[in-house]
Amino acid sequence: MKKILVRAMIMVLTLAVFTGCSSNNAGSNSKGSSGEKPATNAPGEEKAAEPVKFSISMRTLNVAYVEKNPDINKDKYVLELEKMTNSDLDIRLIPHNEYQDKMIQMFATNDIPDVVQGSGGISGPELAGAVENGVFLPLNDLLKEYGPDLLKFIPESAWERMTDAKTGNIYGIPEVLTNPSRRATWIRTDLLEKTGKEIPTTVEETLDVLRAFKELGVEQPFAGRQNFKYADMFFGAYDVLGYLNQFKVFPDGQVKPSFFDVENMKKAIGVYKTMHDEGLISKEFATIESTDFKSIVTSGKAGMWSMNANELPIWGAQLIQNVPDAKVALIPSPVGPDGKGGYAHYNPVTRSFYINAKAKDKAADIIKFFNWMVSEKAELFFSFGIEGEDYQVTNGEPVFEVPTDTAGTDKMRYLNYWLWMVQDTTYNKRVSELSDSGKQLVDAFDHMLAKEGRRGLEFDPRLDALIQYPDLNPKSDEMPPLILEHVLKMVYGREPIDGYEKLLEEYLSKGGKEIIEQATSRYNSGESAFE
Amino acid sequence: MLRMQYMWKYKALYFISIPGILFFLLFKYVPLFGTVIAFQNYNLFTGFKGSPWVGLAHFKRMFSHYDFLRILGNTLILGIYDMVFAFTAPIVLALLLNEVRLAFYKKIVQTIIYAPHFLSWVIVSGIFVGVLSPSSGVVNTIIGWFGMEPIYFLGEDSYIRTILVSSGLWRDIGWGTIIYLAALAGINPDLYEAAEMDGASRWRQTLAITLPALLPVITILFLLKIGDFLDYGFERVFVFQNPLNLQNSEILDTYIYKAGLKQMQYSYATAIGLFKSVVGLTLLSIANFMSKKATGESLY
């Protein structure tokens, strides 16, 4: 009796294991086949009503509407977009914060959708070298035939980032930022009025204003943040930002990171040290993260700070909700000894779209899909939404009311920034024209930010030496870890600023020499060096 | 022949163990072969079959890294601190809890000290950053009462190890007592009664009965702990790091993450990981051998 029971047990267990395994297999199989080619029209055949079906991976970009959506593929606007473009999208979301890891997982498991969204040039780290390994389709001929509007709309500088210098092949369709000077200096004008001072223009005047803020009792006259992220205003004024795109030709003919300008770098560090010592910046800014930073600003504790200019309508509204008398303005960034200032310029490519080499037979239709993105119809749809529902047309003119509640702004953000895949993302023209803060924004971008900002040399693909020495590898908006560590210690008074030359020697001895040699030879040969 | 007969006799047991063995083979041993990429320049797209072999290049690079000794030193020091404090603290706490006679009170205390274990390190670090903040933290407020300047704890090399160890202690001390309490519950009460008859004090009873009874559990847990001596944990350190305390807080795990995974140097990261595992295995074997000689207790 016992034996029978044991055997029955074993049978049940093994069965359970097998069914477990097989059902798993079935699941992954069906997933695999759905990604494969559905029936598409043979070339030359008359275009049938059959929509082109393709999968696409997209980063959520912290857009609330996307992240809260139970199924983005069933979203009303995605369905409308499909209808307008005669396509059938299978959007695969990639979480914003794990973007790079998830992308690499995707490549490693070879589960690559038909269209992959990247976020910069063709050698971006999230692509894990996919371009060199032939994962994507060269698009030159396809673009000429099916994407004439794209070729017209997107500037040459952006196409360059999508081009493999060795073969001349274009591998992706870029979304562009025509005004790469995106960060701006913000100030609380209501506080400035109380101090009776003018809008500061130089570093000295800025410090004066900050001191006056301090006297007024402003908790953080300048809002600092970890690793000088969005707090690099003064490094910008002295032109010593030292980021990935901030290499410079020095008088000795060598190409070095901009922080090799010893004199200016020391001055910039000195300014931050003064701010730290006098309490013009939070004494604990080294541990302030992005969420704390936002709450410091929007709760009215800060007098001056740096942030992306296109956040003005949203941050401004939130600040006024907390502090009704608050007034914010974007002002020109303080200038340094060379009479210029501002922040590091952004990459002219914000997102980019690559077509899987395996999706070759759908590539033409996919290009047509992206070509539609720059049409006037697309502009209307992505700016306002669905006609008759989100906006009305009277006398041939669209009439639209800019939403002010959270749900409304979330939806706008989704349409304006996220779902509109290829556009100029500097700001949304149609929506900005309709509100006061929007108009201020457009004005700031066109008349102020366009004139400021720091731009140096950038190497794409990255210099080999930068990969070899992670401690010396700067990020797009952070100095290399080695430099950052010591600069912070100097600001906090743990190390003397006079030791900066020694720090540079250390940098050189730990691999910096190779970096400079490679940068110089790459620059001289003109190989993938962007200015 | 005899063996076959033996196996046949217990065929059901052997049969039933197959899924388990398969599980370990498939999910624990097969992935071990992945470590070959430590000896290659791994290419994501060609896989380990198509990647070029580079021998010990990644190990050489690791040992010749200018900061290798500092990082290894940090890892060892943190490991030792953790061994001294985080390992012994739950034993002491379990002994103390064992002396509490009021069952209701004991339950409440236990529940409260378990609770932090369920918080993620991100939250724990958030709490500690808040508590230690020079402008708004409790600790600095208290320091202020004595007329002293506030201290930026997280911004200084000299405090970071203490913070790391004590945050770990706070989070896991209650959880660590579980096994000890279970072992304590298994001690025969007759022993205590007999000791009491002989006039042994509470302290004497602890020394002569409780501790010896706990010793096997302590030894096993100690051996397990020493096995992952260099495995201090990535997340718990990473969330507390900033450039001001990096000098003392960079450990192998965080370095692997930054240099290896963030910059996609998988082979390099694997080489460091492999090194870590080998050190762990060696330490474990030595400790196991010594423990077998000294106490007769051992893992294998």
Coordinates of C-alpha atoms in Angstrom, one line a residue, chain A residues 3 6-7 10 13-14 17 100-101 104 107-108 112 125-130 133 135 226-227 283-289 462 466-473 481-482 484-486 488-489 492 494 510, chain B residues 11-13 15-16 19 42-46 61 65-67 70 129 132-136 152 154-157 239-247 250 255 257-266 268:
Chain A
K3 CA 4.7 1.6 -2.1
V6 CA 5.2 6.6 -3.1
R7 CA 5.0 5.7 -6.8
I10 CA 6.6 10.3 -7.9
L13 CA 5.9 15.1 -9.2
T14 CA 7.5 14.2 -12.5
V17 CA 7.9 19.1 -13.5
Q100 CA 21.1 50.2 -20.0
D101 CA 20.9 46.8 -18.1
I104 CA 22.1 44.7 -22.8
F107 CA 20.9 41.9 -26.9
A108 CA 22.5 39.1 -24.8
I112 CA 15.7 42.0 -30.3
P125 CA 26.8 52.2 -24.3
E126 CA 23.3 50.9 -24.2
L127 CA 23.7 49.4 -27.7
A128 CA 26.5 47.2 -26.4
G129 CA 28.3 47.4 -29.8
A130 CA 25.3 46.1 -31.7
N133 CA 28.3 43.4 -34.9
V135 CA 22.6 43.6 -35.7
Q226 CA 25.5 65.4 -5.7
N227 CA 28.5 65.3 -8.0
K283 CA 26.7 71.9 3.5
E284 CA 25.5 68.5 2.6
F285 CA 25.1 68.9 -1.1
A286 CA 27.4 65.9 -1.7
T287 CA 24.5 63.7 -0.6
I288 CA 21.6 65.5 -2.2
E289 CA 19.9 63.3 -4.9
R462 CA 34.6 56.6 -27.1
L466 CA 38.6 55.9 -21.4
I467 CA 37.1 52.4 -21.4
Q468 CA 40.4 51.0 -20.1
Y469 CA 40.5 53.4 -17.2
P470 CA 37.1 53.6 -15.7
D471 CA 38.2 56.1 -13.0
L472 CA 39.2 58.6 -15.7
N473 CA 36.1 58.1 -17.8
P481 CA 35.4 59.9 -10.8
L482 CA 39.1 60.5 -9.9
L484 CA 35.4 64.6 -9.0
E485 CA 36.5 62.9 -5.8
H486 CA 39.4 65.3 -5.2
L488 CA 34.8 67.7 -3.9
K489 CA 37.4 67.2 -1.1
Y492 CA 34.9 70.7 1.5
R494 CA 39.8 68.4 3.2
K510 CA 47.1 56.6 -13.9
Chain B
K11 CA 15.1 3.1 -6.4
A12 CA 12.2 5.3 -5.4
L13 CA 14.4 7.6 -3.4
F15 CA 14.3 8.5 -8.6
I16 CA 12.7 11.2 -6.5
P19 CA 14.6 16.7 -10.2
Y42 CA 33.8 38.5 -24.2
N43 CA 31.7 39.8 -27.1
L44 CA 28.0 39.9 -26.4
F45 CA 27.0 39.0 -29.9
T46 CA 29.4 36.2 -30.7
R61 CA 45.0 44.0 -15.2
H65 CA 45.4 48.3 -10.9
Y66 CA 46.8 51.1 -8.8
D67 CA 43.9 50.9 -6.4
R70 CA 43.2 49.7 -1.3
V129 CA 21.1 59.8 5.6
L132 CA 22.8 61.6 10.3
S133 CA 22.1 64.8 8.3
P134 CA 24.1 67.8 9.7
S135 CA 21.2 70.2 9.2
S136 CA 18.1 68.2 10.2
Y152 CA 28.7 65.6 8.1
L154 CA 28.4 60.7 5.3
G155 CA 30.9 63.1 3.9
E156 CA 33.9 61.8 5.7
D157 CA 36.1 58.8 5.1
V239 CA 23.7 53.2 -1.5
F240 CA 26.0 55.0 1.1
Q241 CA 28.8 55.9 -1.3
N242 CA 29.7 59.4 -2.4
P243 CA 33.0 60.8 -3.7
L244 CA 33.8 62.1 -0.2
N245 CA 33.8 58.7 1.4
L246 CA 34.9 56.6 -1.5
Q247 CA 38.4 56.3 -0.2
E250 CA 35.1 51.3 -2.3
Y255 CA 34.2 48.2 -8.1
Y257 CA 29.7 47.1 -10.7
K258 CA 31.2 50.4 -11.8
A259 CA 34.2 49.1 -13.8
G260 CA 32.8 45.9 -15.0
L261 CA 29.0 46.1 -15.5
K262 CA 28.4 49.8 -15.9
Q263 CA 31.1 50.0 -18.6
M264 CA 30.3 46.6 -19.9
Q265 CA 33.6 44.9 -19.4
Y266 CA 32.1 41.6 -18.5
Y268 CA 37.1 42.0 -16.3

